[in-house]
Structure formats: C-alpha cells, structure tokens
CSV table of C-alpha atoms in Angstrom, one decimal:
chain,number,residue,atom,x,y,z
V,26,MET,CA,58.4,69.6,32.7
V,27,ASP,CA,59.3,69.0,36.3
V,28,VAL,CA,62.2,68.5,38.7
V,29,ILE,CA,63.6,64.9,38.7
V,30,PRO,CA,64.0,64.4,42.5
V,31,ASP,CA,65.7,61.1,42.3
V,32,GLU,CA,69.1,61.1,40.4
V,33,GLN,CA,68.7,57.7,38.8
V,34,PRO,CA,66.1,58.3,36.1
V,35,GLY,CA,67.9,61.4,34.8
V,36,LYS,CA,71.3,59.7,35.0
V,37,ALA,CA,70.1,56.7,33.1
V,38,PHE,CA,68.5,58.9,30.4
V,39,VAL,CA,71.7,61.0,30.0
V,40,LEU,CA,73.9,58.0,29.9
V,41,ALA,CA,71.7,56.4,27.2
V,42,HIS,CA,71.1,59.5,25.0
V,43,HIS,CA,73.8,62.1,25.5
V,44,TYR,CA,76.9,61.8,23.2
V,45,SER,CA,79.3,62.1,26.1
V,46,ARG,CA,78.0,58.9,27.8
V,47,SER,CA,78.9,60.5,31.1
V,48,TYR,CA,77.0,62.1,34.0
V,49,PRO,CA,78.2,65.1,35.9
V,50,ALA,CA,77.9,66.3,39.5
V,51,VAL,CA,74.3,67.5,39.9
V,52,LYS,CA,72.7,70.4,41.7
V,53,VAL,CA,69.3,70.0,40.1
V,54,GLN,CA,68.0,68.1,37.1
V,55,PHE,CA,64.8,68.7,35.2
V,56,GLY,CA,62.8,66.3,33.0
V,57,LEU,CA,60.7,66.9,29.9
V,58,TYR,CA,57.9,64.4,29.9
V,59,ASP,CA,55.5,63.1,27.2
V,60,THR,CA,52.5,60.9,27.7
V,61,VAL,CA,52.4,57.8,25.6
V,62,ASP,CA,49.4,55.4,26.0
V,63,GLY,CA,48.4,57.1,29.2
V,64,GLU,CA,51.9,56.6,30.7
V,65,ARG,CA,54.3,59.5,31.6
V,66,ARG,CA,57.6,59.0,29.8
V,67,LEU,CA,60.9,60.9,30.1
V,68,SER,CA,61.8,62.5,26.8
V,69,GLY,CA,64.4,65.0,27.8
V,70,VAL,CA,66.8,65.9,30.7
V,71,ALA,CA,68.5,69.2,31.6
V,72,VAL,CA,71.2,68.8,34.3
V,73,PHE,CA,72.4,71.9,36.1
V,74,GLY,CA,75.4,71.2,38.3
V,75,VAL,CA,78.7,71.8,39.8
V,76,PRO,CA,81.6,72.4,37.4
V,77,VAL,CA,85.1,70.8,38.0
V,78,ASN,CA,86.5,74.3,38.8
V,79,THR,CA,84.7,77.2,40.6
V,80,ALA,CA,86.3,79.6,38.1
V,81,VAL,CA,83.9,78.2,35.5
V,82,LEU,CA,81.3,80.2,37.3
V,83,THR,CA,83.2,83.1,38.9
V,84,LYS,CA,85.1,84.2,35.7
V,85,PRO,CA,82.1,85.0,33.6
V,86,LEU,CA,79.8,85.8,36.6
V,87,PRO,CA,82.0,87.4,39.2
V,88,GLU,CA,79.2,89.2,41.0
V,89,LEU,CA,77.2,85.9,41.7
V,90,ARG,CA,77.8,83.4,44.4
V,91,PRO,CA,78.8,80.1,42.8
V,92,PHE,CA,76.5,77.1,43.2
V,93,THR,CA,73.7,79.2,44.7
V,94,GLU,CA,73.3,82.1,42.3
V,95,SER,CA,75.2,80.6,39.4
V,96,VAL,CA,75.3,77.0,38.0
V,97,GLU,CA,76.6,75.2,35.0
V,98,CYS,CA,74.2,73.6,32.4
V,99,SER,CA,76.3,70.5,32.2
V,100,ARG,CA,73.9,68.2,30.2
V,101,PHE,CA,71.0,69.0,27.9
V,102,VAL,CA,69.5,66.2,25.8
V,103,LEU,CA,66.1,65.5,24.3
V,104,LEU,CA,65.0,62.6,22.2
V,105,ASP,CA,65.0,63.3,18.4
V,106,GLU,CA,61.3,62.6,18.3
V,107,CYS,CA,60.5,65.7,20.4
V,108,PRO,CA,58.6,68.3,18.3
V,109,GLY,CA,60.2,71.5,16.9
V,110,ASN,CA,61.0,74.2,19.5
V,111,ALA,CA,60.9,71.7,22.3
V,112,GLU,CA,64.5,72.5,23.2
V,113,SER,CA,64.0,76.2,23.6
V,114,TRP,CA,60.6,75.7,25.4
V,115,PHE,CA,62.2,73.2,27.9
V,116,LEU,CA,65.3,75.3,28.5
V,117,ALA,CA,63.1,78.4,29.1
V,118,ARG,CA,61.0,76.5,31.7
V,119,CYS,CA,64.3,75.3,33.4
V,120,PHE,CA,65.5,78.9,33.6
V,121,ASP,CA,62.2,80.0,35.1
V,122,ARG,CA,62.5,77.3,37.8
V,123,LEU,CA,66.2,78.2,38.5
V,124,LEU,CA,65.3,81.9,38.8
V,125,ALA,CA,62.5,81.1,41.3
V,126,ASP,CA,65.2,79.2,43.3
V,127,GLY,CA,67.6,82.2,43.3
V,128,VAL,CA,69.8,81.3,40.4
V,129,ARG,CA,70.8,84.4,38.5
V,130,GLY,CA,73.3,83.1,36.0
V,131,VAL,CA,73.9,79.9,34.0
V,132,VAL,CA,77.1,79.0,32.2
V,133,SER,CA,77.0,76.5,29.4
V,134,PHE,CA,79.5,75.2,26.8
V,135,ALA,CA,79.2,74.2,23.2
V,136,ASP,CA,81.2,71.3,21.8
V,137,PRO,CA,81.9,72.1,18.2
V,138,VAL,CA,84.5,69.4,17.4
V,139,PRO,CA,83.1,66.2,15.9
V,140,ARG,CA,83.9,62.9,17.6
V,141,ARG,CA,84.5,59.6,15.9
V,142,THR,CA,85.1,56.0,17.0
V,143,ALA,CA,88.5,54.4,16.3
V,144,SER,CA,86.8,52.8,13.2
V,145,GLY,CA,85.7,56.3,11.9
V,146,LEU,CA,82.0,56.1,12.9
V,147,LEU,CA,80.7,59.6,13.7
V,148,VAL,CA,79.3,59.5,17.3
V,149,MET,CA,78.8,63.3,17.7
V,150,PRO,CA,78.8,65.8,14.9
V,151,GLY,CA,79.7,68.8,17.1
V,152,HIS,CA,77.4,71.7,18.0
V,153,VAL,CA,77.9,75.4,18.3
V,154,GLY,CA,75.3,76.1,21.0
V,155,THR,CA,72.4,77.0,18.7
V,156,ILE,CA,69.9,76.3,21.6
V,157,TYR,CA,71.7,78.8,23.8
V,158,ALA,CA,71.6,81.5,21.2
V,159,ALA,CA,67.9,80.7,20.6
V,160,THR,CA,67.2,81.4,24.3
V,161,ASN,CA,69.1,84.7,24.3
V,162,ALA,CA,72.3,83.5,25.9
V,163,VAL,CA,75.3,85.9,25.8
V,164,TYR,CA,78.3,84.5,24.0
V,165,THR,CA,81.4,85.4,26.1
V,166,GLY,CA,84.1,83.6,24.1
V,167,ARG,CA,85.8,80.3,23.9
V,168,ALA,CA,86.9,78.2,26.9
V,169,THR,CA,90.6,77.4,27.5
V,170,ALA,CA,92.0,75.2,24.8
V,171,ARG,CA,92.7,71.7,25.9
V,172,THR,CA,93.5,68.3,24.4
V,173,VAL,CA,90.8,65.7,24.7
V,174,LYS,CA,91.8,62.0,24.7
V,175,LEU,CA,89.2,59.7,23.1
V,176,LEU,CA,88.6,56.1,23.8
V,177,PRO,CA,88.0,53.7,20.9
V,178,ASP,CA,84.2,54.2,21.2
V,179,GLY,CA,84.5,58.0,20.8
V,180,THR,CA,83.9,58.9,24.5
V,181,VAL,CA,86.3,61.1,26.4
V,182,PHE,CA,88.9,59.7,28.7
V,183,HIS,CA,89.0,62.4,31.4
V,184,SER,CA,92.3,63.7,32.6
V,185,GLY,CA,91.3,63.3,36.2
V,186,VAL,CA,90.8,59.6,35.6
V,187,ARG,CA,94.2,59.3,33.9
V,188,ALA,CA,95.7,61.0,36.9
V,189,GLY,CA,93.8,58.8,39.4
V,190,SER,CA,91.7,61.6,40.9
V,191,ARG,CA,89.7,60.1,43.8
V,192,ARG,CA,87.2,62.9,43.5
V,193,LEU,CA,86.5,62.3,39.8
V,194,LEU,CA,86.3,58.6,40.4
V,195,GLY,CA,83.9,58.9,43.3
V,196,GLY,CA,86.5,57.4,45.5
V,197,CYS,CA,86.4,53.9,44.1
V,198,GLU,CA,86.3,53.2,40.4
V,199,PRO,CA,89.8,52.6,38.9
V,200,ALA,CA,90.7,54.1,35.6
V,201,PHE,CA,91.2,50.7,33.9
V,202,GLN,CA,87.5,50.1,34.1
V,203,GLN,CA,86.9,53.0,31.7
V,204,VAL,CA,89.4,51.7,29.1
V,205,ASP,CA,88.9,48.8,26.7
V,206,ARG,CA,91.3,46.1,27.8
V,207,THR,CA,92.6,45.7,24.2
V,208,VAL,CA,93.8,49.3,24.3
V,209,LEU,CA,95.6,48.6,27.6
V,210,ALA,CA,97.3,45.5,26.1
V,211,ARG,CA,98.6,47.6,23.1
V,212,HIS,CA,99.3,50.8,25.1
V,213,PRO,CA,100.1,50.0,28.7
V,214,MET,CA,100.8,53.7,29.6
V,215,VAL,CA,97.2,54.9,28.7
C-alpha cells in the first residue's frame, strides 16, 4: 500500500474497475499492490477527494476544516481476486496515512440502488457500505434524495454535464461526448 503520486495509474484503474466509470477530483489516492512474477501490480485504489459541495464535509463534520482536516472517500475499488479482508486492511492503512497528514474525518457514501443497462444487464448490484461498517464508521443517515439519470450503458449522466457546467467538464468536454449518439437522435433534449 502506498500513495499513488501520479494521477494517471489510479485514474486508469478506477475507470476500468469501478462501476461508476468516472473519476472524481482528487486530494490523494492510495494504491494496493500485489507482486506477480516479480512485478508490482496495482490491485486496488482508494481515492480521497474534493466533493462537489463543501457541505458534504461541513454538515457531518462541522468542527473540522474541509479539505485539510476532512475529505471524502470518493472511490474505493479492489480487484475481485484480492484475498478476504483486503478491503478493510487497505482502508485502515489509508486512514492511518490520512491521520498522519492531519485528516481527522472522512465522509463516504454507499450506493444501494442497483444499476442496469438499457438492455437490462446488471452493471452494479448496489452496496450498503459494509466495508465502512467493518472499519468502525459511524452511520449518520441518508444523503439528500435525488434522481439519477442513467445512460444506456448504466453509467450516470451527471446533472452538471446536462447543465453545461464548465467546472464539471474541466472547461472543455461537451456533454454530447458523454451521450451515445443514438440516444441523441431519439431524444434531442437529453
């Protein structure tokens, strides 16, 4: 387990293996490594980052300074082949490193609703945050209810992209690049 100093390896891993197929704004990312045939291989990534809204941190952790003393665990993904208890071991090591850097609180979210493609293929069964409970997290309740729009492949079409948010788009990527052109042909107002 170690910090991944360059964003690209962690980003590529998350995009390939996390059900969201998206990569958030990052403060720090950690990698879980395995050695295969003498070669170090990434087998898990934990991304701690900057939430869309500061209130994500200040509401549950009002006494902590956001982004320095509190962060969001925005992605956590390990390969299925990782041994039992790897998730809790890895997350505990991440928390140790964050604590050493002055972070006193971490906010995370479970995603309990299953996601399917337009053809009905299950792409994410939903999860209730078992890993967080296993590492002694405190459940503080549900987040604000919201409607999530899904693309035909089961990934989320983010509201900021629909609205044309330059911040969410990194200043350059238009929303139509995220939408299958056949969807646009049938539904021009997507």
